[in-house]
Amino acid sequence: MCFEFDRDKLCKSLSGLDGIRWQNVEYRKLDMLRPSPKQWLVSELPFLKRAPYEPEQELRIIYSSATEEVETFDVPIEISWIKRVILSPWMPVALRQSVIETIRDIPGCRSITVQSTSLVGSQFWRKKVLGAVLDGSRKR
């Protein structure tokens, strides 16, 4: 699942927490990187992603400590900061409706937009791909 938050409210709540830093992800094309002799900095790595993911416009939040090793770090988040929830395109169709109902049953979540993506499940897309595959195999 993907949660879209009110970025300003989320970042404001993070500003007082020790060890937290956040930054917009920088999206880089591989062909742009190959000729570059510039070394990446370790501090940049959590905020880099390949260019095909740019439409996500992701903000990453990182916790680090020189003295403490933790597996998780709790960040207080208000439900009202959640703008929408996008279900995974790989979530089984049979599970989607119950997940949507469960989210909406959480106090304060009734008005949150919950949507499933048709990225990999669109029947129209599948028909077009199948048509292209069949047409391409006939031309060989």
Coordinates of N, CA and C in Angstrom, one line a residue:
M1 N 0.8 -1.2 0.0 CA 0.0 0.0 0.0 C 0.9 1.2 0.0
C2 N 0.3 2.3 -0.5 CA 1.0 3.6 -0.6 C 0.1 4.6 0.2
F3 N 0.7 5.3 1.1 CA 0.0 6.3 1.8 C 0.4 7.7 1.4
E4 N -0.5 8.5 1.0 CA -0.2 9.9 0.6 C -0.6 10.8 1.7
F5 N 0.4 11.5 2.3 CA 0.2 12.4 3.4 C 0.2 13.9 3.1
D6 N -0.3 14.7 4.0 CA -0.2 16.1 3.9 C 1.3 16.4 4.2
R7 N 2.1 16.7 3.3 CA 3.5 16.8 3.4 C 3.9 17.8 4.4
D8 N 3.3 19.0 4.4 CA 3.7 20.1 5.3 C 3.4 19.7 6.8
K9 N 2.3 19.1 7.1 CA 2.0 18.7 8.4 C 2.9 17.6 8.9
L10 N 3.2 16.6 8.0 CA 4.1 15.5 8.4 C 5.5 16.0 8.7
C11 N 6.0 16.9 7.8 CA 7.4 17.4 8.0 C 7.5 18.3 9.3
K12 N 6.4 19.1 9.5 CA 6.4 19.9 10.7 C 6.5 19.0 12.0
S13 N 5.8 17.9 12.0 CA 5.9 17.0 13.2 C 7.2 16.3 13.3
L14 N 8.0 16.2 12.2 CA 9.3 15.5 12.3 C 10.4 16.5 12.8
S15 N 10.2 17.8 12.6 CA 11.2 18.8 12.9 C 11.8 18.7 14.3
G16 N 11.1 18.2 15.3 CA 11.6 18.2 16.6 C 12.2 16.9 17.0
L17 N 12.2 15.9 16.1 CA 12.7 14.6 16.5 C 14.2 14.4 16.2
D18 N 15.0 14.0 17.2 CA 16.4 13.8 17.0 C 16.6 12.6 16.1
G19 N 17.6 12.7 15.3 CA 18.0 11.6 14.4 C 17.2 11.4 13.1
I20 N 16.2 12.3 13.0 CA 15.3 12.2 11.8 C 15.8 13.2 10.7
R21 N 15.8 12.7 9.5 CA 16.0 13.6 8.4 C 15.1 13.2 7.3
W22 N 14.7 14.1 6.5 CA 13.8 13.8 5.3 C 14.2 14.6 4.2
Q23 N 13.9 14.1 3.0 CA 14.3 14.8 1.8 C 13.5 14.2 0.6
N24 N 13.2 15.0 -0.4 CA 12.6 14.5 -1.6 C 13.6 13.5 -2.3
V25 N 13.1 12.5 -2.8 CA 13.9 11.5 -3.6 C 14.4 12.2 -4.9
E26 N 15.6 11.9 -5.2 CA 16.2 12.4 -6.5 C 16.2 11.2 -7.5
Y27 N 15.6 11.4 -8.6 CA 15.4 10.4 -9.6 C 16.5 10.6 -10.7
R28 N 17.3 9.5 -10.9 CA 18.4 9.6 -11.9 C 18.3 8.6 -13.0
K29 N 18.6 9.0 -14.2 CA 18.7 8.1 -15.3 C 20.0 7.4 -15.3
L30 N 20.0 6.1 -15.6 CA 21.2 5.3 -15.7 C 22.2 5.8 -16.7
D31 N 21.8 6.2 -17.9 CA 22.7 6.7 -18.9 C 23.4 8.0 -18.5
M32 N 22.7 8.8 -17.6 CA 23.3 10.0 -17.0 C 24.4 9.7 -16.1
L33 N 24.4 8.5 -15.4 CA 25.3 8.2 -14.4 C 26.6 7.6 -14.9
R34 N 26.5 6.9 -16.0 CA 27.7 6.1 -16.5 C 28.9 7.0 -16.8
P35 N 28.8 8.0 -17.5 CA 30.0 8.8 -17.8 C 30.5 9.7 -16.7
S36 N 29.7 9.8 -15.6 CA 30.0 10.6 -14.5 C 31.1 10.0 -13.6
P37 N 32.2 10.7 -13.5 CA 33.3 10.2 -12.6 C 33.0 10.5 -11.1
K38 N 32.0 11.4 -10.9 CA 31.7 11.8 -9.5 C 31.2 10.6 -8.7
Q39 N 31.8 10.5 -7.5 CA 31.4 9.4 -6.6 C 30.1 9.9 -5.8
W40 N 29.3 9.0 -5.5 CA 28.1 9.3 -4.7 C 28.5 9.3 -3.2
L41 N 27.8 10.1 -2.5 CA 28.1 10.2 -1.1 C 27.1 9.2 -0.4
V42 N 27.6 8.6 0.7 CA 26.8 7.6 1.4 C 25.5 8.3 1.9
S43 N 25.6 9.6 2.3 CA 24.4 10.3 2.8 C 23.4 10.5 1.7
E44 N 23.8 10.4 0.4 CA 22.8 10.6 -0.7 C 22.0 9.3 -1.0
L45 N 22.6 8.2 -0.7 CA 22.0 6.9 -1.1 C 20.6 6.7 -0.7
P46 N 20.2 7.0 0.5 CA 18.7 6.7 0.9 C 17.8 7.6 0.1
F47 N 18.2 8.6 -0.6 CA 17.4 9.5 -1.3 C 17.5 9.5 -2.8
L48 N 18.1 8.4 -3.3 CA 18.2 8.2 -4.8 C 17.3 7.0 -5.2
K49 N 16.8 7.2 -6.4 CA 16.0 6.2 -7.0 C 16.1 6.3 -8.6
R50 N 15.9 5.3 -9.3 CA 16.0 5.3 -10.7 C 14.8 6.1 -11.3
A51 N 15.1 6.8 -12.4 CA 14.2 7.7 -13.1 C 12.8 7.2 -13.4
P52 N 12.6 5.9 -13.7 CA 11.2 5.4 -14.0 C 10.3 5.6 -12.9
Y53 N 10.8 5.8 -11.6 CA 9.9 5.9 -10.5 C 9.5 7.4 -10.2
E54 N 10.0 8.3 -11.0 CA 9.8 9.7 -10.7 C 8.3 10.2 -10.5
P55 N 7.4 9.6 -11.2 CA 6.0 10.0 -11.0 C 5.5 9.8 -9.5
E56 N 6.3 9.0 -8.7 CA 5.9 8.8 -7.3 C 6.1 10.0 -6.5
Q57 N 7.0 10.9 -6.9 CA 7.3 12.1 -6.1 C 7.5 11.8 -4.6
E58 N 8.3 10.9 -4.3 CA 8.5 10.3 -3.0 C 9.3 11.2 -2.1
L59 N 8.8 11.3 -0.8 CA 9.6 11.9 0.3 C 10.0 10.8 1.2
R60 N 11.3 10.7 1.4 CA 11.8 9.6 2.3 C 12.2 10.2 3.6
I61 N 11.9 9.4 4.7 CA 12.2 9.8 6.0 C 13.1 8.8 6.6
I62 N 14.3 9.2 7.1 CA 15.3 8.3 7.6 C 15.6 8.7 9.1
Y63 N 15.8 7.6 9.9 CA 16.2 7.8 11.2 C 17.6 7.1 11.3
S64 N 18.6 7.9 12.0 CA 19.9 7.3 12.2 C 20.4 7.8 13.5
S65 N 21.3 6.9 14.1 CA 21.9 7.2 15.4 C 23.3 6.6 15.5
A66 N 24.2 7.4 16.0 CA 25.6 6.9 16.1 C 25.7 6.0 17.3
T67 N 24.8 6.1 18.3 CA 24.9 5.3 19.5 C 23.9 4.2 19.7
E68 N 22.8 4.2 18.9 CA 21.7 3.3 19.2 C 21.4 2.6 17.9
E69 N 21.2 1.2 18.0 CA 20.8 0.4 16.9 C 19.3 0.0 17.1
V70 N 18.4 0.5 16.2 CA 17.0 0.1 16.3 C 16.5 -0.5 15.1
E71 N 15.5 -1.3 15.2 CA 14.9 -1.9 14.0 C 13.7 -1.1 13.5
T72 N 13.0 -0.4 14.5 CA 11.9 0.5 14.1 C 12.0 1.8 14.9
F73 N 11.3 2.8 14.4 CA 11.3 4.1 15.1 C 9.9 4.6 14.9
D74 N 9.2 4.8 16.0 CA 7.8 5.3 15.9 C 7.8 6.8 15.7
V75 N 6.9 7.2 14.7 CA 6.7 8.6 14.4 C 5.3 8.9 14.6
P76 N 4.9 9.9 15.5 CA 3.5 10.2 15.6 C 2.9 10.8 14.4
I77 N 1.8 10.2 13.9 CA 1.1 10.6 12.7 C -0.4 10.7 13.0
E78 N -0.9 11.9 12.6 CA -2.4 12.1 12.8 C -3.1 11.5 11.6
I79 N -4.2 10.8 11.9 CA -5.0 10.2 10.8 C -5.4 11.3 9.8
S80 N -5.7 12.5 10.3 CA -6.1 13.6 9.4 C -5.1 14.0 8.4
W81 N -3.8 13.6 8.6 CA -2.8 13.9 7.6 C -2.8 13.0 6.4
I82 N -3.5 11.9 6.5 CA -3.6 10.9 5.4 C -4.5 11.4 4.3
K83 N -4.0 11.7 3.1 CA -4.9 12.3 2.1 C -5.5 11.1 1.3
R84 N -4.8 10.1 1.0 CA -5.3 8.9 0.3 C -4.5 7.7 0.5
V85 N -5.1 6.5 0.3 CA -4.4 5.3 0.4 C -4.5 4.6 -1.0
I86 N -3.4 4.2 -1.6 CA -3.5 3.5 -2.9 C -3.1 2.0 -2.6
L87 N -4.0 1.1 -2.9 CA -3.7 -0.3 -2.7 C -2.7 -0.8 -3.8
S88 N -2.0 -1.8 -3.4 CA -1.0 -2.4 -4.3 C -1.6 -3.0 -5.5
P89 N -1.0 -2.9 -6.7 CA -1.6 -3.5 -7.9 C -1.5 -5.0 -7.8
W90 N -0.7 -5.5 -6.9 CA -0.6 -7.0 -6.8 C -1.5 -7.6 -5.7
M91 N -2.3 -6.7 -5.1 CA -3.2 -7.2 -4.1 C -4.3 -8.0 -4.8
P92 N -4.6 -9.2 -4.3 CA -5.6 -10.0 -5.0 C -7.0 -9.3 -5.0
V93 N -7.7 -9.4 -6.1 CA -9.0 -8.7 -6.2 C -9.9 -9.2 -5.1
A94 N -9.9 -10.4 -4.7 CA -10.8 -10.9 -3.7 C -10.5 -10.3 -2.3
L95 N -9.3 -9.7 -2.1 CA -9.0 -9.1 -0.9 C -9.2 -7.6 -0.8
R96 N -9.3 -7.0 -2.0 CA -9.4 -5.5 -2.0 C -10.6 -4.9 -1.3
Q97 N -11.8 -5.4 -1.5 CA -12.9 -4.8 -0.9 C -12.9 -4.9 0.7
S98 N -12.4 -6.1 1.2 CA -12.3 -6.2 2.6 C -11.3 -5.3 3.2
V99 N -10.2 -5.0 2.5 CA -9.2 -4.1 3.0 C -9.7 -2.7 3.0
I100 N -10.5 -2.3 1.9 CA -11.1 -1.0 1.9 C -12.1 -0.8 3.0
E101 N -12.9 -1.8 3.3 CA -13.9 -1.8 4.4 C -13.2 -1.7 5.7
T102 N -12.1 -2.4 5.9 CA -11.3 -2.4 7.1 C -10.7 -1.0 7.4
I103 N -10.2 -0.4 6.4 CA -9.6 1.0 6.5 C -10.7 1.9 6.9
R104 N -11.9 1.8 6.2 CA -13.0 2.8 6.5 C -13.6 2.6 7.9
D105 N -13.4 1.4 8.4 CA -14.0 1.1 9.8 C -13.1 1.7 10.9
I106 N -11.9 2.1 10.6 CA -11.0 2.7 11.6 C -11.5 4.1 11.9
P107 N -11.7 4.4 13.2 CA -12.2 5.7 13.5 C -11.4 6.9 12.9
G108 N -12.1 7.8 12.2 CA -11.4 8.9 11.5 C -11.0 8.6 10.1
C109 N -11.2 7.4 9.6 CA -10.8 7.1 8.3 C -11.9 7.0 7.2
R110 N -13.1 7.2 7.6 CA -14.2 7.0 6.7 C -14.1 7.9 5.4
S111 N -13.6 9.1 5.6 CA -13.5 10.0 4.4 C -12.2 9.9 3.6
I112 N -11.3 9.1 4.1 CA -10.0 9.0 3.3 C -10.3 8.3 2.0
T113 N -9.8 8.8 0.9 CA -9.9 8.2 -0.4 C -9.0 6.9 -0.4
V114 N -9.6 5.8 -0.7 CA -8.9 4.5 -0.8 C -9.2 4.0 -2.3
Q115 N -8.1 3.8 -3.0 CA -8.3 3.4 -4.4 C -7.3 2.3 -4.7
S116 N -7.7 1.5 -5.6 CA -6.8 0.4 -6.1 C -6.3 0.9 -7.5
T117 N -5.1 0.6 -7.8 CA -4.5 0.9 -9.0 C -4.8 -0.1 -10.1
S118 N -4.9 0.3 -11.3 CA -5.1 -0.7 -12.4 C -3.8 -0.9 -13.1
L119 N -2.7 -0.6 -12.5 CA -1.4 -0.7 -13.2 C -1.2 -2.0 -13.9
V120 N -1.4 -3.1 -13.2 CA -1.2 -4.4 -13.8 C -2.5 -5.2 -14.0
G121 N -3.6 -4.7 -13.6 CA -4.9 -5.4 -13.6 C -5.9 -5.0 -14.7
S122 N -5.6 -3.9 -15.4 CA -6.6 -3.4 -16.3 C -6.8 -4.4 -17.4
Q123 N -8.1 -4.7 -17.6 CA -8.5 -5.6 -18.7 C -8.2 -5.0 -20.0
F124 N -8.4 -3.7 -20.2 CA -8.2 -3.0 -21.4 C -6.7 -3.2 -21.8
W125 N -5.8 -2.9 -20.8 CA -4.4 -3.0 -21.0 C -4.0 -4.4 -21.4
R126 N -4.5 -5.4 -20.7 CA -4.2 -6.8 -21.0 C -4.6 -7.2 -22.4
K127 N -5.8 -6.7 -22.8 CA -6.3 -7.0 -24.2 C -5.4 -6.4 -25.2
K128 N -4.9 -5.2 -25.0 CA -4.0 -4.5 -25.9 C -2.7 -5.2 -26.0
V129 N -2.2 -5.6 -24.9 CA -0.9 -6.4 -24.8 C -1.0 -7.7 -25.5
L130 N -2.1 -8.4 -25.2 CA -2.3 -9.7 -25.9 C -2.5 -9.5 -27.4
G131 N -3.2 -8.5 -27.8 CA -3.4 -8.2 -29.2 C -2.0 -8.0 -29.9
A132 N -1.2 -7.2 -29.2 CA 0.1 -6.9 -29.8 C 1.0 -8.1 -29.9
V133 N 0.9 -9.0 -28.9 CA 1.7 -10.2 -28.9 C 1.2 -11.1 -30.0
L134 N -0.1 -11.3 -30.1 CA -0.6 -12.2 -31.1 C -0.3 -11.6 -32.5
D135 N -0.5 -10.3 -32.7 CA -0.2 -9.7 -34.0 C 1.3 -9.8 -34.3
G136 N 2.2 -9.6 -33.3 CA 3.6 -9.7 -33.5 C 4.0 -11.1 -33.9
S137 N 3.4 -12.1 -33.3 CA 3.8 -13.5 -33.6 C 3.3 -13.9 -35.0
R138 N 2.3 -13.3 -35.5 CA 1.8 -13.6 -36.9 C 2.8 -13.0 -37.9
K139 N 3.5 -12.0 -37.5 CA 4.4 -11.3 -38.5 C 5.7 -11.9 -38.6
R140 N 6.0 -12.9 -37.8 CA 7.4 -13.5 -37.8 C 7.5 -14.4 -38.9

